[in-house]
PDB file of C-alpha atoms and ligand atoms in Angstrom:
ATOM      1  CA  UNK A   1      13.092 -17.328  -4.417  1.00 80.00           C
ATOM      2  CA  UNK A   2      11.365 -19.017  -1.511  1.00 90.00           C
ATOM      3  CA  UNK A   3       9.479 -17.133   1.168  1.00 97.00           C
ATOM      4  CA  UNK A   4       8.496 -18.147   4.694  1.00 97.00           C
ATOM      5  CA  UNK A   5       5.972 -15.535   5.763  1.00 97.00           C
ATOM      6  CA  UNK A   6       4.337 -14.485   2.502  1.00 98.00           C
ATOM      7  CA  UNK A   7       3.043 -16.104  -0.673  1.00 98.00           C
ATOM      8  CA  UNK A   8       4.148 -14.528  -3.926  1.00 98.00           C
ATOM      9  CA  UNK A   9       2.303 -15.080  -7.165  1.00 98.00           C
ATOM     10  CA  UNK A  10       1.425 -13.376 -10.422  1.00 98.00           C
ATOM     11  CA  UNK A  11      -1.998 -12.957 -12.022  1.00 98.00           C
ATOM     12  CA  UNK A  12      -1.657 -11.637 -15.543  1.00 97.00           C
ATOM     13  CA  UNK A  13       0.308  -8.411 -15.291  1.00 97.00           C
ATOM     14  CA  UNK A  14      -0.274  -8.138 -11.548  1.00 98.00           C
ATOM     15  CA  UNK A  15       2.096  -9.211  -8.776  1.00 98.00           C
ATOM     16  CA  UNK A  16       0.273 -10.652  -5.783  1.00 98.00           C
ATOM     17  CA  UNK A  17       1.712 -10.749  -2.260  1.00 98.00           C
ATOM     18  CA  UNK A  18      -0.324 -12.603   0.377  1.00 98.00           C
ATOM     19  CA  UNK A  19       0.687 -12.233   4.015  1.00 98.00           C
ATOM     20  CA  UNK A  20       0.832 -15.751   5.375  1.00 98.00           C
ATOM     21  CA  UNK A  21       1.163 -16.140   9.124  1.00 97.00           C
ATOM     22  CA  UNK A  22      -2.367 -17.412   9.768  1.00 96.00           C
ATOM     23  CA  UNK A  23      -1.553 -18.706  13.251  1.00 96.00           C
ATOM     24  CA  UNK A  24      -0.837 -15.124  14.387  1.00 97.00           C
ATOM     25  CA  UNK A  25      -3.383 -13.200  12.282  1.00 98.00           C
ATOM     26  CA  UNK A  26      -0.511 -12.208   9.982  1.00 98.00           C
ATOM     27  CA  UNK A  27       1.365 -10.411  12.762  1.00 97.00           C
ATOM     28  CA  UNK A  28       4.266  -8.576  11.188  1.00 96.00           C
ATOM     29  CA  UNK A  29       7.907  -9.163  12.022  1.00 94.00           C
ATOM     30  CA  UNK A  30      11.118  -7.938  10.438  1.00 92.00           C
ATOM     31  CA  UNK A  31      11.541 -11.101   8.386  1.00 94.00           C
ATOM     32  CA  UNK A  32       8.076 -10.698   6.888  1.00 96.00           C
ATOM     33  CA  UNK A  33       8.612  -7.030   6.051  1.00 95.00           C
ATOM     34  CA  UNK A  34      11.996  -7.895   4.511  1.00 95.00           C
ATOM     35  CA  UNK A  35      10.281 -10.564   2.400  1.00 97.00           C
ATOM     36  CA  UNK A  36       7.747  -7.995   1.146  1.00 97.00           C
ATOM     37  CA  UNK A  37      10.734  -5.868   0.153  1.00 97.00           C
ATOM     38  CA  UNK A  38      12.322  -8.746  -1.750  1.00 97.00           C
ATOM     39  CA  UNK A  39       9.050  -9.565  -3.515  1.00 98.00           C
ATOM     40  CA  UNK A  40       8.661  -5.917  -4.502  1.00 98.00           C
ATOM     41  CA  UNK A  41      12.252  -5.883  -5.816  1.00 97.00           C
ATOM     42  CA  UNK A  42      11.345  -8.834  -8.036  1.00 98.00           C
ATOM     43  CA  UNK A  43       8.129  -7.242  -9.296  1.00 98.00           C
ATOM     44  CA  UNK A  44       9.868  -3.915  -9.936  1.00 97.00           C
ATOM     45  CA  UNK A  45      12.441  -5.684 -12.093  1.00 97.00           C
ATOM     46  CA  UNK A  46       9.837  -7.761 -13.973  1.00 98.00           C
ATOM     47  CA  UNK A  47       8.735  -6.069 -17.194  1.00 96.00           C
ATOM     48  CA  UNK A  48       5.613  -8.208 -17.273  1.00 96.00           C
ATOM     49  CA  UNK A  49       4.309  -6.688 -14.033  1.00 98.00           C
ATOM     50  CA  UNK A  50       2.565  -3.327 -14.020  1.00 98.00           C
ATOM     51  CA  UNK A  51       0.957  -3.203 -10.572  1.00 98.00           C
ATOM     52  CA  UNK A  52       1.039  -5.079  -7.261  1.00 98.00           C
ATOM     53  CA  UNK A  53      -1.604  -6.193  -4.761  1.00 98.00           C
ATOM     54  CA  UNK A  54      -0.851  -6.914  -1.102  1.00 98.00           C
ATOM     55  CA  UNK A  55      -3.504  -8.854   0.768  1.00 98.00           C
ATOM     56  CA  UNK A  56      -3.977 -10.973   3.880  1.00 98.00           C
ATOM     57  CA  UNK A  57      -6.560 -13.541   4.913  1.00 98.00           C
ATOM     58  CA  UNK A  58     -10.320 -13.366   5.366  1.00 98.00           C
ATOM     59  CA  UNK A  59      -9.861 -12.790   9.094  1.00 98.00           C
ATOM     60  CA  UNK A  60      -6.917 -10.412   9.061  1.00 98.00           C
ATOM     61  CA  UNK A  61      -4.923  -8.277   6.700  1.00 98.00           C
ATOM     62  CA  UNK A  62      -2.517  -8.034   9.640  1.00 98.00           C
ATOM     63  CA  UNK A  63      -3.260  -7.654  13.347  1.00 98.00           C
ATOM     64  CA  UNK A  64      -0.171  -5.523  13.890  1.00 97.00           C
ATOM     65  CA  UNK A  65       3.471  -5.999  14.622  1.00 96.00           C
ATOM     66  CA  UNK A  66       4.286  -9.275  16.356  1.00 96.00           C
ATOM     67  CA  UNK A  67       3.760  -8.470  20.024  1.00 96.00           C
ATOM     68  CA  UNK A  68       5.554 -11.603  21.237  1.00 94.00           C
ATOM     69  CA  UNK A  69       8.645 -10.703  19.221  1.00 91.00           C
ATOM     70  CA  UNK A  70       8.687  -7.130  20.553  1.00 92.00           C
ATOM     71  CA  UNK A  71       7.764  -7.745  24.171  1.00 94.00           C
ATOM     72  CA  UNK A  72      11.311  -8.133  25.513  1.00 93.00           C
ATOM     73  CA  UNK A  73      13.018  -5.436  23.456  1.00 92.00           C
ATOM     74  CA  UNK A  74      15.232  -2.933  25.188  1.00 94.00           C
ATOM     75  CA  UNK A  75      15.608   0.558  23.781  1.00 94.00           C
ATOM     76  CA  UNK A  76      19.082  -0.527  22.632  1.00 92.00           C
ATOM     77  CA  UNK A  77      17.641  -3.504  20.702  1.00 88.00           C
ATOM     78  CA  UNK A  78      14.961  -1.430  19.040  1.00 89.00           C
ATOM     79  CA  UNK A  79      17.126   1.563  18.188  1.00 90.00           C
ATOM     80  CA  UNK A  80      20.330  -0.185  17.168  1.00 89.00           C
ATOM     81  CA  UNK A  81      18.636  -2.875  15.117  1.00 85.00           C
ATOM     82  CA  UNK A  82      15.920  -0.544  13.825  1.00 85.00           C
ATOM     83  CA  UNK A  83      13.727  -3.499  14.723  1.00 84.00           C
ATOM     84  CA  UNK A  84      10.153  -3.657  13.552  1.00 81.00           C
ATOM     85  CA  UNK A  85      10.412  -0.334  11.750  1.00 82.00           C
ATOM     86  CA  UNK A  86      13.173  -1.035   9.228  1.00 84.00           C
ATOM     87  CA  UNK A  87      12.266  -1.441   5.571  1.00 86.00           C
ATOM     88  CA  UNK A  88       8.697  -0.176   6.039  1.00 87.00           C
ATOM     89  CA  UNK A  89       9.022   2.559   3.459  1.00 88.00           C
ATOM     90  CA  UNK A  90       9.811   0.018   0.724  1.00 92.00           C
ATOM     91  CA  UNK A  91       6.185   0.035  -0.481  1.00 91.00           C
ATOM     92  CA  UNK A  92       6.386   3.795  -0.818  1.00 89.00           C
ATOM     93  CA  UNK A  93       9.661   3.655  -2.753  1.00 93.00           C
ATOM     94  CA  UNK A  94       8.252   1.027  -5.123  1.00 96.00           C
ATOM     95  CA  UNK A  95       7.718   2.895  -8.379  1.00 97.00           C
ATOM     96  CA  UNK A  96       4.910   0.648  -9.537  1.00 98.00           C
ATOM     97  CA  UNK A  97       1.524   1.168  -7.852  1.00 98.00           C
ATOM     98  CA  UNK A  98       0.715  -1.043  -4.872  1.00 98.00           C
ATOM     99  CA  UNK A  99      -2.877  -1.791  -3.833  1.00 98.00           C
ATOM    100  CA  UNK A 100      -3.780  -3.016  -0.338  1.00 98.00           C
ATOM    101  CA  UNK A 101      -6.730  -5.420  -0.365  1.00 98.00           C
ATOM    102  CA  UNK A 102      -7.902  -5.497   3.252  1.00 98.00           C
ATOM    103  CA  UNK A 103     -10.323  -7.937   4.874  1.00 98.00           C
ATOM    104  CA  UNK A 104     -10.711  -8.363   8.621  1.00 98.00           C
ATOM    105  CA  UNK A 105      -8.283  -6.754  11.042  1.00 98.00           C
ATOM    106  CA  UNK A 106      -5.819  -4.106   9.893  1.00 98.00           C
ATOM    107  CA  UNK A 107      -4.460  -3.009  13.234  1.00 98.00           C
ATOM    108  CA  UNK A 108      -1.354  -1.192  14.377  1.00 98.00           C
ATOM    109  CA  UNK A 109       1.421  -2.045  11.929  1.00 97.00           C
ATOM    110  CA  UNK A 110      -1.218  -3.744   9.755  1.00 98.00           C
ATOM    111  CA  UNK A 111      -3.096  -0.488   9.338  1.00 98.00           C
ATOM    112  CA  UNK A 112       0.228   1.280   8.788  1.00 98.00           C
ATOM    113  CA  UNK A 113       1.283  -1.197   6.097  1.00 97.00           C
ATOM    114  CA  UNK A 114      -2.063  -0.736   4.329  1.00 98.00           C
ATOM    115  CA  UNK A 115      -1.614   3.027   4.505  1.00 97.00           C
ATOM    116  CA  UNK A 116       1.801   2.877   2.824  1.00 96.00           C
ATOM    117  CA  UNK A 117       0.061   1.397  -0.213  1.00 97.00           C
ATOM    118  CA  UNK A 118      -1.143   3.696  -2.975  1.00 97.00           C
ATOM    119  CA  UNK A 119      -4.724   2.566  -2.980  1.00 97.00           C
ATOM    120  CA  UNK A 120      -6.685   0.809  -0.292  1.00 98.00           C
ATOM    121  CA  UNK A 121      -9.641  -1.415  -1.182  1.00 98.00           C
ATOM    122  CA  UNK A 122     -11.537  -2.844   1.777  1.00 98.00           C
ATOM    123  CA  UNK A 123     -13.896  -5.763   2.276  1.00 98.00           C
ATOM    124  CA  UNK A 124     -17.036  -4.937   4.235  1.00 98.00           C
ATOM    125  CA  UNK A 125     -15.476  -6.996   7.060  1.00 98.00           C
ATOM    126  CA  UNK A 126     -12.424  -4.737   7.405  1.00 98.00           C
ATOM    127  CA  UNK A 127     -11.590  -3.158  10.744  1.00 98.00           C
ATOM    128  CA  UNK A 128      -8.906  -0.510  11.057  1.00 98.00           C
ATOM    129  CA  UNK A 129      -7.257   0.640  14.251  1.00 98.00           C
ATOM    130  CA  UNK A 130      -4.105   1.910  15.944  1.00 98.00           C
ATOM    131  CA  UNK A 131      -4.479   0.179  19.328  1.00 98.00           C
ATOM    132  CA  UNK A 132      -0.805   0.494  20.337  1.00 98.00           C
ATOM    133  CA  UNK A 133      -1.726   2.708  23.288  1.00 98.00           C
ATOM    134  CA  UNK A 134      -3.192  -0.375  24.998  1.00 98.00           C
ATOM    135  CA  UNK A 135       0.247  -2.011  24.843  1.00 98.00           C
ATOM    136  CA  UNK A 136       2.082   0.950  26.319  1.00 97.00           C
ATOM    137  CA  UNK A 137       3.580   2.018  22.991  1.00 97.00           C
ATOM    138  CA  UNK A 138       2.613   4.264  20.126  1.00 97.00           C
ATOM    139  CA  UNK A 139       2.322   3.663  16.402  1.00 97.00           C
ATOM    140  CA  UNK A 140       5.820   3.416  14.927  1.00 95.00           C
ATOM    141  CA  UNK A 141       5.452   3.015  11.182  1.00 95.00           C
ATOM    142  CA  UNK A 142       3.408   6.019  10.201  1.00 95.00           C
ATOM    143  CA  UNK A 143       0.184   5.688  12.184  1.00 97.00           C
ATOM    144  CA  UNK A 144       0.456   9.114  13.791  1.00 98.00           C
ATOM    145  CA  UNK A 145       1.509  10.656  10.465  1.00 97.00           C
ATOM    146  CA  UNK A 146      -0.327   8.949   7.616  1.00 97.00           C
ATOM    147  CA  UNK A 147      -3.617   8.477   9.459  1.00 98.00           C
ATOM    148  CA  UNK A 148      -4.207  12.207  10.123  1.00 98.00           C
ATOM    149  CA  UNK A 149      -3.267  12.966   6.527  1.00 96.00           C
ATOM    150  CA  UNK A 150      -5.815  10.385   5.378  1.00 97.00           C
ATOM    151  CA  UNK A 151      -8.710  10.954   7.783  1.00 98.00           C
ATOM    152  CA  UNK A 152      -7.960  14.267   9.514  1.00 97.00           C
ATOM    153  CA  UNK A 153      -6.765  15.059  13.005  1.00 98.00           C
ATOM    154  CA  UNK A 154     -10.050  14.411  14.829  1.00 98.00           C
ATOM    155  CA  UNK A 155     -10.487  10.807  13.772  1.00 98.00           C
ATOM    156  CA  UNK A 156      -6.751  10.056  13.909  1.00 98.00           C
ATOM    157  CA  UNK A 157      -6.562  11.284  17.507  1.00 98.00           C
ATOM    158  CA  UNK A 158      -9.690   9.283  18.347  1.00 98.00           C
ATOM    159  CA  UNK A 159      -8.287   6.033  16.937  1.00 98.00           C
ATOM    160  CA  UNK A 160      -4.741   6.464  18.292  1.00 98.00           C
ATOM    161  CA  UNK A 161      -5.802   7.635  21.764  1.00 98.00           C
ATOM    162  CA  UNK A 162      -8.810   5.396  22.457  1.00 98.00           C
ATOM    163  CA  UNK A 163      -7.684   2.316  20.472  1.00 98.00           C
ATOM    164  CA  UNK A 164     -11.174   1.849  19.073  1.00 98.00           C
ATOM    165  CA  UNK A 165     -11.572   0.133  15.712  1.00 98.00           C
ATOM    166  CA  UNK A 166     -13.116   1.789  12.658  1.00 98.00           C
ATOM    167  CA  UNK A 167     -15.231  -0.391  10.368  1.00 98.00           C
ATOM    168  CA  UNK A 168     -15.052  -0.354   6.580  1.00 98.00           C
ATOM    169  CA  UNK A 169     -18.012   1.988   6.104  1.00 98.00           C
ATOM    170  CA  UNK A 170     -16.544   4.560   8.494  1.00 98.00           C
ATOM    171  CA  UNK A 171     -13.114   4.171   6.872  1.00 98.00           C
ATOM    172  CA  UNK A 172     -14.627   4.860   3.458  1.00 98.00           C
ATOM    173  CA  UNK A 173     -16.539   7.906   4.732  1.00 98.00           C
ATOM    174  CA  UNK A 174     -13.354   9.193   6.355  1.00 98.00           C
ATOM    175  CA  UNK A 175     -11.330   8.814   3.153  1.00 97.00           C
ATOM    176  CA  UNK A 176      -8.978   6.051   4.298  1.00 98.00           C
ATOM    177  CA  UNK A 177     -10.211   3.538   1.735  1.00 98.00           C
ATOM    178  CA  UNK A 178     -11.167   4.121  -1.860  1.00 97.00           C
ATOM    179  CA  UNK A 179     -13.839   1.415  -2.152  1.00 98.00           C
ATOM    180  CA  UNK A 180     -15.651  -1.102   0.032  1.00 98.00           C
ATOM    181  CA  UNK A 181     -16.711  -4.376  -1.554  1.00 98.00           C
ATOM    182  CA  UNK A 182     -18.335  -7.612  -0.316  1.00 98.00           C
ATOM    183  CA  UNK A 183     -15.674  -9.797   1.296  1.00 98.00           C
ATOM    184  CA  UNK A 184     -15.990 -12.566  -1.292  1.00 98.00           C
ATOM    185  CA  UNK A 185     -15.310 -10.058  -4.086  1.00 98.00           C
ATOM    186  CA  UNK A 186     -12.310  -8.361  -2.469  1.00 98.00           C
ATOM    187  CA  UNK A 187      -9.456 -10.067  -4.273  1.00 98.00           C
ATOM    188  CA  UNK A 188     -11.205 -10.018  -7.663  1.00 98.00           C
ATOM    189  CA  UNK A 189     -11.929  -6.312  -7.295  1.00 98.00           C
ATOM    190  CA  UNK A 190      -8.354  -5.494  -6.234  1.00 98.00           C
ATOM    191  CA  UNK A 191      -6.833  -7.630  -9.011  1.00 98.00           C
ATOM    192  CA  UNK A 192      -9.166  -6.051 -11.571  1.00 98.00           C
ATOM    193  CA  UNK A 193      -8.161  -2.550 -10.449  1.00 98.00           C
ATOM    194  CA  UNK A 194      -4.491  -3.574 -10.610  1.00 98.00           C
ATOM    195  CA  UNK A 195      -4.937  -5.147 -14.057  1.00 98.00           C
ATOM    196  CA  UNK A 196      -6.590  -1.948 -15.306  1.00 98.00           C
ATOM    197  CA  UNK A 197      -3.657   0.109 -14.041  1.00 98.00           C
ATOM    198  CA  UNK A 198      -1.184  -2.393 -15.513  1.00 98.00           C
ATOM    199  CA  UNK A 199      -2.790  -1.874 -18.932  1.00 97.00           C
ATOM    200  CA  UNK A 200      -1.831   1.807 -19.025  1.00 98.00           C
ATOM    201  CA  UNK A 201       1.525   3.312 -19.901  1.00 98.00           C
ATOM    202  CA  UNK A 202       3.888   2.452 -17.043  1.00 97.00           C
ATOM    203  CA  UNK A 203       5.922   5.685 -17.260  1.00 97.00           C
ATOM    204  CA  UNK A 204       2.683   7.669 -16.996  1.00 98.00           C
ATOM    205  CA  UNK A 205       1.435   5.517 -14.112  1.00 98.00           C
ATOM    206  CA  UNK A 206       4.747   6.104 -12.311  1.00 97.00           C
ATOM    207  CA  UNK A 207       4.513   9.858 -12.942  1.00 98.00           C
ATOM    208  CA  UNK A 208       1.006   9.861 -11.459  1.00 98.00           C
ATOM    209  CA  UNK A 209       2.119   7.920  -8.359  1.00 97.00           C
ATOM    210  CA  UNK A 210       5.059  10.294  -7.888  1.00 96.00           C
ATOM    211  CA  UNK A 211       2.897  13.364  -8.380  1.00 97.00           C
ATOM    212  CA  UNK A 212       0.094  12.325  -6.019  1.00 96.00           C
ATOM    213  CA  UNK A 213       2.675  11.407  -3.375  1.00 94.00           C
ATOM    214  CA  UNK A 214       4.184  14.878  -3.806  1.00 95.00           C
ATOM    215  CA  UNK A 215       0.942  16.269  -2.420  1.00 94.00           C
ATOM    216  CA  UNK A 216       1.975  14.815   0.948  1.00 89.00           C
ATOM    217  CA  UNK A 217       5.533  16.069   0.889  1.00 89.00           C
ATOM    218  CA  UNK A 218       5.363  19.624  -0.421  1.00 94.00           C
ATOM    219  CA  UNK A 219       3.518  22.920  -0.451  1.00 96.00           C
ATOM    220  CA  UNK A 220       0.692  23.297  -2.970  1.00 97.00           C
ATOM    221  CA  UNK A 221       2.805  25.616  -5.132  1.00 97.00           C
ATOM    222  CA  UNK A 222       5.713  23.135  -5.226  1.00 97.00           C
ATOM    223  CA  UNK A 223       3.368  20.235  -5.873  1.00 97.00           C
ATOM    224  CA  UNK A 224       1.668  22.054  -8.734  1.00 97.00           C
ATOM    225  CA  UNK A 225       5.035  22.880 -10.261  1.00 97.00           C
ATOM    226  CA  UNK A 226       6.149  19.248  -9.944  1.00 97.00           C
ATOM    227  CA  UNK A 227       2.909  18.104 -11.593  1.00 97.00           C
ATOM    228  CA  UNK A 228       3.280  20.629 -14.431  1.00 98.00           C
ATOM    229  CA  UNK A 229       6.853  19.473 -15.150  1.00 97.00           C
ATOM    230  CA  UNK A 230       5.693  15.847 -15.280  1.00 97.00           C
ATOM    231  CA  UNK A 231       2.709  16.825 -17.412  1.00 98.00           C
ATOM    232  CA  UNK A 232       4.933  18.551 -19.965  1.00 97.00           C
ATOM    233  CA  UNK A 233       7.383  15.636 -19.895  1.00 97.00           C
ATOM    234  CA  UNK A 234       4.563  13.218 -20.765  1.00 97.00           C
ATOM    235  CA  UNK A 235       4.468  14.774 -24.242  1.00 98.00           C
ATOM    236  CA  UNK A 236       7.891  13.216 -24.858  1.00 97.00           C
ATOM    237  CA  UNK A 237       6.380   9.727 -24.542  1.00 97.00           C
ATOM    238  CA  UNK A 238       5.406   7.536 -27.468  1.00 97.00           C
ATOM    239  CA  UNK A 239       2.481   6.385 -25.352  1.00 98.00           C
ATOM    240  CA  UNK A 240       1.066   9.927 -25.264  1.00 98.00           C
ATOM    241  CA  UNK A 241       1.009   9.935 -29.066  1.00 97.00           C
ATOM    242  CA  UNK A 242      -0.641   6.515 -29.073  1.00 97.00           C
ATOM    243  CA  UNK A 243      -3.178   7.385 -26.359  1.00 98.00           C
ATOM    244  CA  UNK A 244      -4.358  10.537 -28.112  1.00 98.00           C
ATOM    245  CA  UNK A 245      -4.272   8.987 -31.605  1.00 98.00           C
ATOM    246  CA  UNK A 246      -6.407   6.100 -30.323  1.00 98.00           C
ATOM    247  CA  UNK A 247      -8.970   8.544 -28.938  1.00 98.00           C
ATOM    248  CA  UNK A 248      -9.132  10.485 -32.203  1.00 98.00           C
ATOM    249  CA  UNK A 249      -9.389   7.253 -34.239  1.00 98.00           C
ATOM    250  CA  UNK A 250     -12.035   5.861 -31.835  1.00 98.00           C
ATOM    251  CA  UNK A 251     -10.056   2.710 -30.979  1.00 97.00           C
ATOM    252  CA  UNK A 252      -8.478   1.233 -27.837  1.00 96.00           C
ATOM    253  CA  UNK A 253      -4.956   2.486 -27.158  1.00 97.00           C
ATOM    254  CA  UNK A 254      -2.152  -0.048 -27.457  1.00 96.00           C
ATOM    255  CA  UNK A 255       0.437   1.303 -25.069  1.00 97.00           C
ATOM    256  CA  UNK A 256       3.960   0.202 -25.912  1.00 94.00           C
ATOM    257  CA  UNK A 257       5.619   0.900 -22.601  1.00 93.00           C
ATOM    258  CA  UNK A 258       3.442  -1.012 -20.162  1.00 91.00           C
TER     259      UNK A 258
HETATM  260  C1  HXC B   1       1.317 -11.504  17.826  1.00 69.39           C
HETATM  261  C2  HXC B   1      -0.913 -11.956  17.557  1.00 69.39           C
HETATM  262  C3  HXC B   1      -1.173 -10.605  17.251  1.00 69.39           C
HETATM  263  C4  HXC B   1      -0.049  -9.706  17.233  1.00 69.39           C
HETATM  264  C5  HXC B   1      -3.034 -11.663  17.179  1.00 69.39           C
HETATM  265  N1  HXC B   1      -2.098 -12.571  17.496  1.00 69.39           N
HETATM  266  N2  HXC B   1      -2.501 -10.451  17.027  1.00 69.39           N
HETATM  267  N3  HXC B   1       0.320 -12.402  17.841  1.00 69.39           N
HETATM  268  N4  HXC B   1       1.148 -10.223  17.535  1.00 69.39           N
HETATM  269  N5  HXC B   1      -0.178  -8.404  16.924  1.00 69.39           N
HETATM  270  C6  HXC B   1      -2.295 -14.011  17.748  1.00 69.39           C
HETATM  271  C7  HXC B   1      -2.963 -14.246  19.080  1.00 69.39           C
HETATM  272  O1  HXC B   1      -2.034 -14.193  20.133  1.00 69.39           O
HETATM  273  C8  HXC B   1      -3.532 -15.631  18.870  1.00 69.39           C
HETATM  274  O2  HXC B   1      -2.504 -16.574  19.002  1.00 69.39           O
HETATM  275  C9  HXC B   1      -3.936 -15.607  17.411  1.00 69.39           C
HETATM  276  O3  HXC B   1      -3.184 -14.553  16.788  1.00 69.39           O
HETATM  277  C10 HXC B   1      -5.413 -15.304  17.223  1.00 69.39           C
HETATM  278  O4  HXC B   1      -5.717 -14.123  17.919  1.00 69.39           O
HETATM  279  P1  HXC B   1      -6.899 -13.987  18.988  1.00 69.39           P
HETATM  280  O5  HXC B   1      -6.573 -12.852  19.872  1.00 69.39           O
HETATM  281  O6  HXC B   1      -7.181 -15.314  19.632  1.00 69.39           O
HETATM  282  O7  HXC B   1      -8.118 -13.635  18.027  1.00 69.39           O
HETATM  283  P2  HXC B   1      -9.409 -12.773  18.367  1.00 69.39           P
HETATM  284  O8  HXC B   1      -9.948 -13.129  19.729  1.00 69.39           O
HETATM  285  O9  HXC B   1     -10.317 -12.922  17.197  1.00 69.39           O
HETATM  286  O10 HXC B   1      -8.904 -11.269  18.470  1.00 69.39           O
HETATM  287  C11 HXC B   1      -8.384 -10.669  17.324  1.00 69.39           C
HETATM  288  C12 HXC B   1      -7.658  -9.341  17.702  1.00 69.39           C
HETATM  289  C13 HXC B   1      -6.625  -9.602  18.808  1.00 69.39           C
HETATM  290  C14 HXC B   1      -8.700  -8.311  18.196  1.00 69.39           C
HETATM  291  C15 HXC B   1      -7.038  -8.805  16.433  1.00 69.39           C
HETATM  292  O11 HXC B   1      -5.812 -10.711  18.388  1.00 69.39           O
HETATM  293  C16 HXC B   1      -5.723  -8.459  19.103  1.00 69.39           C
HETATM  294  O12 HXC B   1      -6.132  -7.520  19.784  1.00 69.39           O
HETATM  295  N6  HXC B   1      -4.488  -8.492  18.602  1.00 69.39           N
HETATM  296  C17 HXC B   1      -3.502  -7.483  18.865  1.00 69.39           C
HETATM  297  C18 HXC B   1      -3.785  -6.240  18.099  1.00 69.39           C
HETATM  298  C19 HXC B   1      -2.776  -5.143  18.377  1.00 69.39           C
HETATM  299  O13 HXC B   1      -2.607  -4.709  19.529  1.00 69.39           O
HETATM  300  N7  HXC B   1      -2.024  -4.699  17.341  1.00 69.39           N
HETATM  301  C20 HXC B   1      -1.004  -3.695  17.488  1.00 69.39           C
HETATM  302  C21 HXC B   1       0.324  -4.363  17.726  1.00 69.39           C
HETATM  303  S1  HXC B   1       1.612  -3.191  18.042  1.00 69.39           S
HETATM  304  P3  HXC B   1      -2.711 -17.897  19.888  1.00 69.39           P
HETATM  305  O14 HXC B   1      -1.366 -18.564  19.838  1.00 69.39           O
HETATM  306  O15 HXC B   1      -3.133 -17.469  21.239  1.00 69.39           O
HETATM  307  O16 HXC B   1      -3.778 -18.640  19.152  1.00 69.39           O
HETATM  308  C22 HXC B   1       2.018  -2.639  16.521  1.00 69.39           C
HETATM  309  C23 HXC B   1       3.108  -1.626  16.508  1.00 69.39           C
HETATM  310  C24 HXC B   1       3.550  -1.287  15.125  1.00 69.39           C
HETATM  311  O17 HXC B   1       1.508  -3.015  15.520  1.00 69.39           O
HETATM  312  C25 HXC B   1       4.839  -0.509  15.230  1.00 69.39           C
HETATM  313  C26 HXC B   1       5.532  -0.255  13.924  1.00 69.39           C
HETATM  314  C27 HXC B   1       5.651  -1.345  13.022  1.00 69.39           C
END
């Protein structure tokens, strides 16, 4: 499979997707998002892959959807072709965990793409924003929905309405990112986190991803019930027997279904 807008690689049991439109700060277009989807399809089907990292460059994770490509759209173009917004939920539907490793700008669609990932690790250079309002549009791939869920209404309104950028430290305080690391350690840290996840039982990892995502889609009572059903189901797994036996025998677990 050859790709035009992304680089696709593997590191151990981790699939690595690098956004690769350096001339446009990794501005996102439909072809690029479709390529991410294809790469994820490949990693989902690959038994040797247990987790995925999506990253950009030192300067930009992605500076948003490609403004040049969108500028002339009519409503008919955008609606009929589902342009720019199609295929964006593919990261969410990926059953294996996806980590965003963000350095530099993550703006507009770039911030939205990072937010569709399961875990967001930021370099100390990262800058997050939803500056669409300056272009006469609004966020269209989850910015008005995922951002308030991640950082609360106050900060989400602030970012979406004023277009100001939030630095990595503020993003960590607000709960958007799980860790901030020095820029030169970003990829190593993200790959190490992914490799750790890929060492666990894949069915359990998938159950955890599904259950945490349920917290966004359901009432607390429904979410707790969903979690309890998954929890009970985990006792049907060979890996549960192995994980607990390894603890009792004071050895490292050798999960069979990674
Ligand atoms: C197309 C872009 C781009 C974008 C940057 N470039 N962002 N091209 N779409 N979103 C291009 C520039 O035109 C320029 O190309 C090159 O990348 C380098 O950018 P500069 O502006 O020269 O860099 P700098 O001065 O460092 O400023 C960086 C920046 C700025 C602050 C990130 O580029 C910027 O404000 N970009 C737009 C950010 C934005 O509005 N994003 C939201 C897009 S709307 P040339 O050829 O001149 O060198 C959106 C909607 C999502 O995302 C909807 C759902 C998917």
